[in-house]
Short mmCIF file of C-alpha atoms and ligand atoms in Angstrom, two decimals:
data_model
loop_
_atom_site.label_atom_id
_atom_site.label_comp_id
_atom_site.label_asym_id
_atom_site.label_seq_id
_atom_site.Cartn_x
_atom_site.Cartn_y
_atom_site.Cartn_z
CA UNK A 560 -71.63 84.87 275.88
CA UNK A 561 -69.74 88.46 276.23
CA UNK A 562 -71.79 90.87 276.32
CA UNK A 563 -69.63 93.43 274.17
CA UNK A 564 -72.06 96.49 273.54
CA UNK A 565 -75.48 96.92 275.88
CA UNK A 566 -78.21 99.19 276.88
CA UNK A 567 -77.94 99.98 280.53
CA UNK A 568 -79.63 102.12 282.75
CA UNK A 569 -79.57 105.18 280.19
CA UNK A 570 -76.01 104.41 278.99
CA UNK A 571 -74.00 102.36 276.56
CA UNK A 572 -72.30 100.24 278.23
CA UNK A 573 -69.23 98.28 276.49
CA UNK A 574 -66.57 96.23 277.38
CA UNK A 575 -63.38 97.85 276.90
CA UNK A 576 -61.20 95.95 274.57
CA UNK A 577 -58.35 98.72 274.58
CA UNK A 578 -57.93 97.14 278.00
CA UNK A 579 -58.29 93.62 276.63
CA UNK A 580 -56.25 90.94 277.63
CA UNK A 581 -54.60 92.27 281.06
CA UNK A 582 -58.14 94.25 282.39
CA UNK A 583 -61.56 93.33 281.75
CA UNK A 584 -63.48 96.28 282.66
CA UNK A 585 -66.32 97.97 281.28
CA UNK A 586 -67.71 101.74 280.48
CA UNK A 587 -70.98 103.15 280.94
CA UNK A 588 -70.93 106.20 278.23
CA UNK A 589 -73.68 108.38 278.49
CA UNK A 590 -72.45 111.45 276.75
CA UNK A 591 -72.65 110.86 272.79
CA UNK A 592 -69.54 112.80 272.64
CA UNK A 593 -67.68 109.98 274.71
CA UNK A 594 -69.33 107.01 272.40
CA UNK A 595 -67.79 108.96 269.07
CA UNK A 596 -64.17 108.79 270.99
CA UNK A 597 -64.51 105.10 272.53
CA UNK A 598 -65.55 104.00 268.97
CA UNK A 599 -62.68 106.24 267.31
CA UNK A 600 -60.28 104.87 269.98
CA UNK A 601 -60.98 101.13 269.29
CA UNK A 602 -62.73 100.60 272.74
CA UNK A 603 -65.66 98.96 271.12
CA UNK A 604 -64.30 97.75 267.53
CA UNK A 605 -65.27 95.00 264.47
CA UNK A 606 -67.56 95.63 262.12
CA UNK A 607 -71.04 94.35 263.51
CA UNK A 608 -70.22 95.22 267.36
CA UNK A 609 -69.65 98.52 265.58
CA UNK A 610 -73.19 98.40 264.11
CA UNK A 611 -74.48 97.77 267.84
CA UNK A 612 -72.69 100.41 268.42
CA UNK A 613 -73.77 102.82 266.30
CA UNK A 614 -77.59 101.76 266.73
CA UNK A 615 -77.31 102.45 270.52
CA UNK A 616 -75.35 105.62 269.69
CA UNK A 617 -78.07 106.99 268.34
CA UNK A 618 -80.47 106.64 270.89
CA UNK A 619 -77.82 108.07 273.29
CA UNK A 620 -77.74 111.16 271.12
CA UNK A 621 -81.64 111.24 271.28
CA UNK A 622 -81.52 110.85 274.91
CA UNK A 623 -81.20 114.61 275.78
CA UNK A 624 -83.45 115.64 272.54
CA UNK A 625 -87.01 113.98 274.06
CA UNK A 626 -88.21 117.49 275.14
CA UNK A 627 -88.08 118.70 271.69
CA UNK A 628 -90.69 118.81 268.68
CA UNK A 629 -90.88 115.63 267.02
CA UNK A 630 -89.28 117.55 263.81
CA UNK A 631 -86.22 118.84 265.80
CA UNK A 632 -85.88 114.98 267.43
CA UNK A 633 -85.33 113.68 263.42
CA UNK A 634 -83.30 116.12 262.49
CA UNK A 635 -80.94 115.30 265.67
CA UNK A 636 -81.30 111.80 264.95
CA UNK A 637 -80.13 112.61 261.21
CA UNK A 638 -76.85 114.85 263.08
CA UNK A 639 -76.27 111.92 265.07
CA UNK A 640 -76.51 109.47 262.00
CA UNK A 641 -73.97 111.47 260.19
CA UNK A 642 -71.17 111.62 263.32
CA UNK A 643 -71.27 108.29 263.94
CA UNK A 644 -70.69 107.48 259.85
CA UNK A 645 -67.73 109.50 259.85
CA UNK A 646 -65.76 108.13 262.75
CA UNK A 647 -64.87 104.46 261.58
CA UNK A 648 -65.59 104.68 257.13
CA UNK A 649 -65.08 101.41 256.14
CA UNK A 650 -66.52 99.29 258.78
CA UNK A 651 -70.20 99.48 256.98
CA UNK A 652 -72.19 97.73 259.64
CA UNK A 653 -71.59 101.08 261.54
CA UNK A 654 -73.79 103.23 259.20
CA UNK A 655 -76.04 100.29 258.87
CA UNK A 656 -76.84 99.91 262.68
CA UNK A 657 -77.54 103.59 262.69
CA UNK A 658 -79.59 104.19 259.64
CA UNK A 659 -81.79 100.96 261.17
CA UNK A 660 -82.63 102.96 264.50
CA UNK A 661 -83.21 106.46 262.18
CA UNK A 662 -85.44 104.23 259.95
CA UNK A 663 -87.42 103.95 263.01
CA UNK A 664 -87.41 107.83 264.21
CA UNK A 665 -88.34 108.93 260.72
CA UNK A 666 -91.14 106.71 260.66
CA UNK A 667 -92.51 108.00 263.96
CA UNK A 668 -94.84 110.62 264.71
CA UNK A 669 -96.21 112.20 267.68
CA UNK A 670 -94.20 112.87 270.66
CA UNK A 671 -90.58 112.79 270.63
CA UNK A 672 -90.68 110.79 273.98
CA UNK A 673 -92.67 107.96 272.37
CA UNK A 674 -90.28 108.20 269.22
CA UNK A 675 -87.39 107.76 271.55
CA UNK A 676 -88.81 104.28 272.78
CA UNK A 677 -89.38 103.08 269.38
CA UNK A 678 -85.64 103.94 268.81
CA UNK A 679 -84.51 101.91 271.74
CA UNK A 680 -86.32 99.08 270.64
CA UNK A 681 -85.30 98.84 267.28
CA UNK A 682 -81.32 99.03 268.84
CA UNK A 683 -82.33 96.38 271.32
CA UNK A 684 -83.71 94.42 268.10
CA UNK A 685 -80.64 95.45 266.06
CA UNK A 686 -78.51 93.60 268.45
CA UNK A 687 -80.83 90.24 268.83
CA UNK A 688 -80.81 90.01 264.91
CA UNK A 689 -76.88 90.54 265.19
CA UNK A 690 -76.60 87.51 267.81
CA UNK A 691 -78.96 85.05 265.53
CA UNK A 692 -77.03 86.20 262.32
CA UNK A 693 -73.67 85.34 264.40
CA UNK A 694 -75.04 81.21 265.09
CA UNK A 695 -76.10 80.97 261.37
CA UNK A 696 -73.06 81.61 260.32
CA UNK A 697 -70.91 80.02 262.87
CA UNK A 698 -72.92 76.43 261.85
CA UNK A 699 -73.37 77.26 258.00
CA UNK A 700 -69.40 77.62 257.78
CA UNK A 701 -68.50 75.00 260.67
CA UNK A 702 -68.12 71.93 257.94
CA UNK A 703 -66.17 74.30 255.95
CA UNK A 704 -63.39 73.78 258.50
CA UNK A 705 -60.38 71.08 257.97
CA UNK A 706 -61.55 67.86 260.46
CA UNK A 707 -57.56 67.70 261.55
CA UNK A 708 -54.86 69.93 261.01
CA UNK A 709 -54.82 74.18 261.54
CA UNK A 710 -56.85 76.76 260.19
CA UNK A 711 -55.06 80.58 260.91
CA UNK A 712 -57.37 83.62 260.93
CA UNK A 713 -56.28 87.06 261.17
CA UNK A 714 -57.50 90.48 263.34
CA UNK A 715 -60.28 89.20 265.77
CA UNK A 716 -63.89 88.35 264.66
CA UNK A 717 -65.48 87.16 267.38
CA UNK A 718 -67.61 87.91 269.94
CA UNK A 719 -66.14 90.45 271.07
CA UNK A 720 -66.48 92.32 267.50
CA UNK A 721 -70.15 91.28 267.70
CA UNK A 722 -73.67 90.78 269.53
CA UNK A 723 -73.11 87.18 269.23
CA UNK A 724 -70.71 84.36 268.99
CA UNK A 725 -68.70 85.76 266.46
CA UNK A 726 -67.84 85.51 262.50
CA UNK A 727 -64.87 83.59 261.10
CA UNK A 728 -64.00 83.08 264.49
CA UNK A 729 -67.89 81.58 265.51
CA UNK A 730 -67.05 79.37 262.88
CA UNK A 731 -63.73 78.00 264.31
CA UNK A 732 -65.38 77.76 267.77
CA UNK A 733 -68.75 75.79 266.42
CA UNK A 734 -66.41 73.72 264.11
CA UNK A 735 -63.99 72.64 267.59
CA UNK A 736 -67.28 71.51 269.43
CA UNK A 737 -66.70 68.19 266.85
CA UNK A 738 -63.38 68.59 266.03
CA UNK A 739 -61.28 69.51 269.52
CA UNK A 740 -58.12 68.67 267.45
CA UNK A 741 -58.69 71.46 265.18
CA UNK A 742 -56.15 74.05 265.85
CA UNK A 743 -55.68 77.65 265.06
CA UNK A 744 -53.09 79.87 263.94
CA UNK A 745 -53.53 83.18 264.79
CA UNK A 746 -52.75 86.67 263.28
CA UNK A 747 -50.67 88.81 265.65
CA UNK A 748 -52.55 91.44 263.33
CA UNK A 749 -49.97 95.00 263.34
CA UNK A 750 -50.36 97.37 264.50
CA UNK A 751 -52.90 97.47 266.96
CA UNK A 752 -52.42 93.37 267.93
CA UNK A 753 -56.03 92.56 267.90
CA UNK A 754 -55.44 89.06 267.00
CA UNK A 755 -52.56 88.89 270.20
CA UNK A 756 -54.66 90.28 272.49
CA UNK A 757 -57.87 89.47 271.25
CA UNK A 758 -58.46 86.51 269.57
CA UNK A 759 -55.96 84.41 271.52
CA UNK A 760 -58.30 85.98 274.75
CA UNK A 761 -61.64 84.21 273.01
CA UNK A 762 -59.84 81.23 271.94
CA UNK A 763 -58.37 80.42 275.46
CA UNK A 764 -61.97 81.33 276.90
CA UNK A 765 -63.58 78.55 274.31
CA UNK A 766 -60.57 75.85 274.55
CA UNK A 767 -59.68 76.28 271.63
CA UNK A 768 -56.38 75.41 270.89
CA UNK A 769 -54.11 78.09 268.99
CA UNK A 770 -50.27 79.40 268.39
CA UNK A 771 -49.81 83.06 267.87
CA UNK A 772 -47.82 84.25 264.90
CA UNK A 773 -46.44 87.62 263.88
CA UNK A 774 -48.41 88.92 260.82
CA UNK A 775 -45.45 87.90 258.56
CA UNK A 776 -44.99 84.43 259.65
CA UNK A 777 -48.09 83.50 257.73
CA UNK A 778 -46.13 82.84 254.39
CA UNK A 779 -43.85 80.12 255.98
CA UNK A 780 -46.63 78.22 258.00
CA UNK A 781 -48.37 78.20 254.80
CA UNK A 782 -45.13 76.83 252.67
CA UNK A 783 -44.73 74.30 255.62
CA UNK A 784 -48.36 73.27 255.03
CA UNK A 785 -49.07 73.68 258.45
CA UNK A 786 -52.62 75.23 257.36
CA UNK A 787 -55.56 73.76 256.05
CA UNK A 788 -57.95 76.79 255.09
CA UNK A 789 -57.61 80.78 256.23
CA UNK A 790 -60.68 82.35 257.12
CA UNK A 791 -61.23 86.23 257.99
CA UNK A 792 -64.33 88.99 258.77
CA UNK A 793 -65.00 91.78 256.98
CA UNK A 794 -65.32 95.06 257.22
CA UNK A 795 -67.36 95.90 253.95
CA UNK A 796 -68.25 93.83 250.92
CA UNK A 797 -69.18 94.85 247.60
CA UNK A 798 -71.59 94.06 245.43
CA UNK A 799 -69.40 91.71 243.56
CA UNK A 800 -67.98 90.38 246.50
CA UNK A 801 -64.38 92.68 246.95
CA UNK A 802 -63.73 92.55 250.39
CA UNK A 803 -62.48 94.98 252.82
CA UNK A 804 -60.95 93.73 255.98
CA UNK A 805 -58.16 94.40 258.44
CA UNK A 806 -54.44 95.67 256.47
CA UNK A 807 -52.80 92.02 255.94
CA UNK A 808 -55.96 89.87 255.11
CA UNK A 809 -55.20 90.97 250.89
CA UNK A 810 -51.19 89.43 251.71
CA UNK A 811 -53.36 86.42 253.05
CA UNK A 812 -55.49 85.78 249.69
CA UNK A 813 -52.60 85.93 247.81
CA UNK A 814 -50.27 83.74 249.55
CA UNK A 815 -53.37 81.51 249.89
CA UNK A 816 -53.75 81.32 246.25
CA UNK A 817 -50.09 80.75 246.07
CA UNK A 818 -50.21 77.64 248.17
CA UNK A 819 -53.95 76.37 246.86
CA UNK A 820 -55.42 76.96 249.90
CA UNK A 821 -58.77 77.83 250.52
CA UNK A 822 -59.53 81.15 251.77
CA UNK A 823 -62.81 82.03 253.42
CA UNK A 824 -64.92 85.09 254.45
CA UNK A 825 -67.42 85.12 257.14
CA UNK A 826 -69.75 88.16 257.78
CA UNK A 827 -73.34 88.86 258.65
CA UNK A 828 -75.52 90.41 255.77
CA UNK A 829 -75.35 93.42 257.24
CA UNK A 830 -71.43 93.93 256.06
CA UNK A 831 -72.64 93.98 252.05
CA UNK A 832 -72.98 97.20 250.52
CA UNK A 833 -75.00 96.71 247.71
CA UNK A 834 -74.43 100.46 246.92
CA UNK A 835 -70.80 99.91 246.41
CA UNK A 836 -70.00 97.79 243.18
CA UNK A 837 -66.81 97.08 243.51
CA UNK A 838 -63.64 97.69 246.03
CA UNK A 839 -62.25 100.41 244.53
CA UNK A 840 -65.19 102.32 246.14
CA UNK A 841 -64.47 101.22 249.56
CA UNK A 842 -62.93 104.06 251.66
CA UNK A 843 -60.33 103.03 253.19
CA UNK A 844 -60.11 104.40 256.77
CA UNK A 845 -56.43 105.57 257.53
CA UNK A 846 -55.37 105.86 261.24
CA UNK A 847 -53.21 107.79 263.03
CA UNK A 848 -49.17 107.58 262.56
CA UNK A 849 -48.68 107.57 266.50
CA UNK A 850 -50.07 103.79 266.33
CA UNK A 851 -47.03 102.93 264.57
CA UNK A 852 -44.70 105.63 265.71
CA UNK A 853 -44.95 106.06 269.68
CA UNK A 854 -46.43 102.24 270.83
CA UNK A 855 -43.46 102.33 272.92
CA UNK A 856 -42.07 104.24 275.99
CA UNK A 857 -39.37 104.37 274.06
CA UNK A 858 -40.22 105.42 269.88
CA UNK A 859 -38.21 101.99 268.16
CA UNK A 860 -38.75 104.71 264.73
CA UNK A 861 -36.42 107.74 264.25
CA UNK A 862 -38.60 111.04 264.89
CA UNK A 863 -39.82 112.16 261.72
CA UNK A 864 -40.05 108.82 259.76
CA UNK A 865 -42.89 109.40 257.64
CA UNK A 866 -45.68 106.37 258.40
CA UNK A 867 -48.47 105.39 256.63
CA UNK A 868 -51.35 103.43 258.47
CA UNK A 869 -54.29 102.31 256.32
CA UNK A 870 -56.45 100.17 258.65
CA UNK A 871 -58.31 97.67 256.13
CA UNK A 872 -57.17 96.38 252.77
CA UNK A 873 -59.36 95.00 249.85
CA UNK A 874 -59.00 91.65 248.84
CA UNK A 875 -60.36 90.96 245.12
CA UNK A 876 -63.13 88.59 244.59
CA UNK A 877 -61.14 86.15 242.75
CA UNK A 878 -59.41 85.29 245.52
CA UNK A 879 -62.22 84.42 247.56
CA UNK A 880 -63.22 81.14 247.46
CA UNK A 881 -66.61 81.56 249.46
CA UNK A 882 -68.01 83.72 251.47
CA UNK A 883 -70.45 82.76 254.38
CA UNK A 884 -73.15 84.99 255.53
CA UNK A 885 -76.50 83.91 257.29
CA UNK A 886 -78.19 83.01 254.54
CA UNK A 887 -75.72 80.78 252.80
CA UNK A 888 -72.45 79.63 251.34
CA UNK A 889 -71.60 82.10 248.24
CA UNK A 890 -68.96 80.28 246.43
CA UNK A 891 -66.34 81.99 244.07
CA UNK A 892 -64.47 83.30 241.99
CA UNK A 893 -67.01 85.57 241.13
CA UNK A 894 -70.07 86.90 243.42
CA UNK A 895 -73.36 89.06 242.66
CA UNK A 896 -74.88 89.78 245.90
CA UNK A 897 -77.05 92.81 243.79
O1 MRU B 456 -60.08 97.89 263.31
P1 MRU B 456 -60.97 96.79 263.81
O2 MRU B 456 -60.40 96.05 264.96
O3 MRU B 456 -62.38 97.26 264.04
O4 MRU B 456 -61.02 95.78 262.57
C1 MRU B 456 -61.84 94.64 262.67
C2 MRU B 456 -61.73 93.74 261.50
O5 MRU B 456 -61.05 93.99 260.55
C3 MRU B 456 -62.60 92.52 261.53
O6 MRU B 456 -62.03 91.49 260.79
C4 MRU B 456 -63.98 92.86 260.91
O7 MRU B 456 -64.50 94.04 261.45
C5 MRU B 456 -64.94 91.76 261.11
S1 MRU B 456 -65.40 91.57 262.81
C6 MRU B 456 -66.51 90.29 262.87
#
C-alpha cells in the first residue's frame, strides 16, 4: 500500500507525485507555509489524499501554537482551516479533512497541548476511515466492471490520490484480482499528465494491464468499441449528484452517452457536498496559464497566446449512470444524496 500522506516525527510527510514516474522520493514538511505550496503545486493531489492532507495540515499549523491559551489555539486552528480551503476550491474532501480535525479543537478544552493531541488523533483517524472507505468501494463497484474487454478511466484515482487503495481506480484493481484479462485504457489527462505519469505508475505496480491514450483519442476507442464502461473520481458532488472532476471527464459522459456506454463515478462520502445543490455551485478552480504555456524548454505556444486552464469540469447527473461510494451503488439518471 503507498503510503501517500503521513504523520512523521512532527512533519507531514508525502510522497512527491510532481516527481512521479522518473523519482520516487518523499518530503517531510514541517512549516505550514510549505504544506499550502506542496498542495498548491500538485505534490500531494486528488481529492481524498487532499483531505489527509488538509487534516494533517492543520495539526502542523497547531504545532507551533501549543504554548498559547486554549482560545488563541482555536482561533489558529480556524486561520489554518481557512488557508488550506482556499488553496485547491473544488476538491471538497480538502475542507472536509480540515473542518474534521477543527471539529475536534473546538470541542476541546483545557490546555492547548492536550487539544493538540486530540487533533492528531482525529487526522490519524481521518486517514484510517479514508483507507476503509477506499476497500468498500473498490469491492462494491468491482462487479460493475466488464468480465472481458477494456474499461478507460481518466486523471488518476488511486492510491496515490488517497489513504487507501484508491477510487475508480481501486475498483479496476479489485475487479483484475478475478478478471486478469480486464484491460484499461488510460487518460493521458492534459495538461498536467496525471493519468501518463500516474495512473499508468499504479497500474504497472498492480499488473494491471493498460494502453495510454492522449485525452482526445477517447472518442475513437469508444466508436471502435474498444471500451466496455468509463469510470472516473471526483472532485465534488452535489446534492443531486452533478459531478466535478478533472477538465475532460464532462467530454467523457457525453461521448459515453453517445456510444451507450456506461459511465461510472467512484468517490468516498466524503466528496458529497450536501451544501451545494447542484453543479452550477461548484467553484471551479482555474490554474495557472504557465501549465499550458511554458511545459517546455522550448514554449510550443506563441508568447502572448491568451490560455485558459480550468482544472475540473462538471458533468450533469443525467449522464451518470451510478455512482459508487462506501455505502452503496446510487444508480441514475437522477440522484438525491440530501
Ligand atoms: O488536480 P488533481 O490531480 O488533484 O485532480 C484529481 C482528480 O480530478 C481526481 O479524479 C479526483 O480528485 C478523485 S481522486 C480519487
Amino acid at each position: 500500500m503507498l503510503e501517500t500522506v503521513r504523520w512523521l516525527d512532527g512533519k507531514v510527510r508525502i510522497l512527491d507525485q510532481s516527481r512521479l514516474p522518473q523519482t520516487e522520493s518523499y518530503l517531510e514538511i514541517s512549516a505550514f507555509p510549505a504544506l499550502i505550496d506542496s498542495i498548491k503545486e500538485l505534490k500531494v493531489r486528488g481529492a481524498p489524499a487532499l483531505g489527509i492532507a488538509g487534516a494533517y495540515g492543520v495539526c502542523l499549523g497547531l504545532a507551533e501554537e501549543q504554548h498559547r491559551s486554549i482560545a488563541d489555539f482555536k482561533l489558529s486552528a480556524t486561520e489554518a482551516v481557512t488557508q488550506l480551503c482556499a488553496t485547491r476550491p473544488t476538491a471538497v474532501n480538502l475542507g472536509t479533512g480540515a473542518k474534521h480535525v477543527l471539529k475536534t479543537v473546538l470541542e476541546s478544552e483545557g490546555k492547548s497541548s492536550d487539544a493538540f493531541c486530540k487533533a492528531l488523533k482525529s487526522a490519524d483517524d481521518f486517514l484510517e476511515d479514508d483507507l476503509s472507505r477506499c476497500a468498500a468501494i473498490s469491492k462494491l463497484g468491482a462487479p460493475l466492471m466488464p468480465s472481458d474487454g477494456s474499461v478507460l478511466t481518466h486523471c488518476n484515482t488511486g492510491g496515490l490520490a488517497t489513504g487507501g487503495i484508491g477510487t475508480a481506480l481501486g475498483v479496476i484493481i479489485e475487479a483484475h484480482k478475478n478478471n486478469p484479462r480486464l484491460h484499461v485504457y488510460v487518460d493521458e489527462t492534459r495538461p498536467l499528465l496525471q493519468g501518463a505519469r500516474l495512473t499508468t505508475w499504479e497500474l504497472a505496480r498492480a499488473g494491471v494491464k493498460h494502453t495510454l491514450i492522449t485525452d482526445s483519442a477517447a472518442g475513437h476507442v469508444m466508436a471502435a468499441k474498444k471500451v466496455k464502461c468509463v469510470i472516473v473520481g471526483a472532485d465534488r458532488i452535489a446534492a443531486n449528484g452533478d459531478t466535478a472532476n478533472k477538465v475532460g471527464t464532462y467530454g467523457l459522459a457525453v461521448l459515453c452517452e453517445k456510444h451507450r456506454i456506461p459511465f461510472y463515478v467512484a468517490a468516498p462520502f466524503t466528496t458529497v457536498d450536501l451544501g451545494t445543490s447542484c453543479g452550477e455551485e461548484i467553484i471551479i478552480e482555474e490554474r495557472s496559464m504557465s501549465e499550458l504555456s511554458d511545459r517546455f524548454s522550448t514554449s510550443p505556444v506563441p508568447i502572448g497566446t491568451e490560455v485558459y486552464n480550468p482544472a475540473f469540469d462538471v458533468t450533469p447527473a443525467s449522464l451518470i449512470t451510478a455512482i459508487i461510494t462506501e455505502r452503496g451503488i446510487s444508480k441514475g439518471p437522477t440522484f438525491n444524496f440530501a
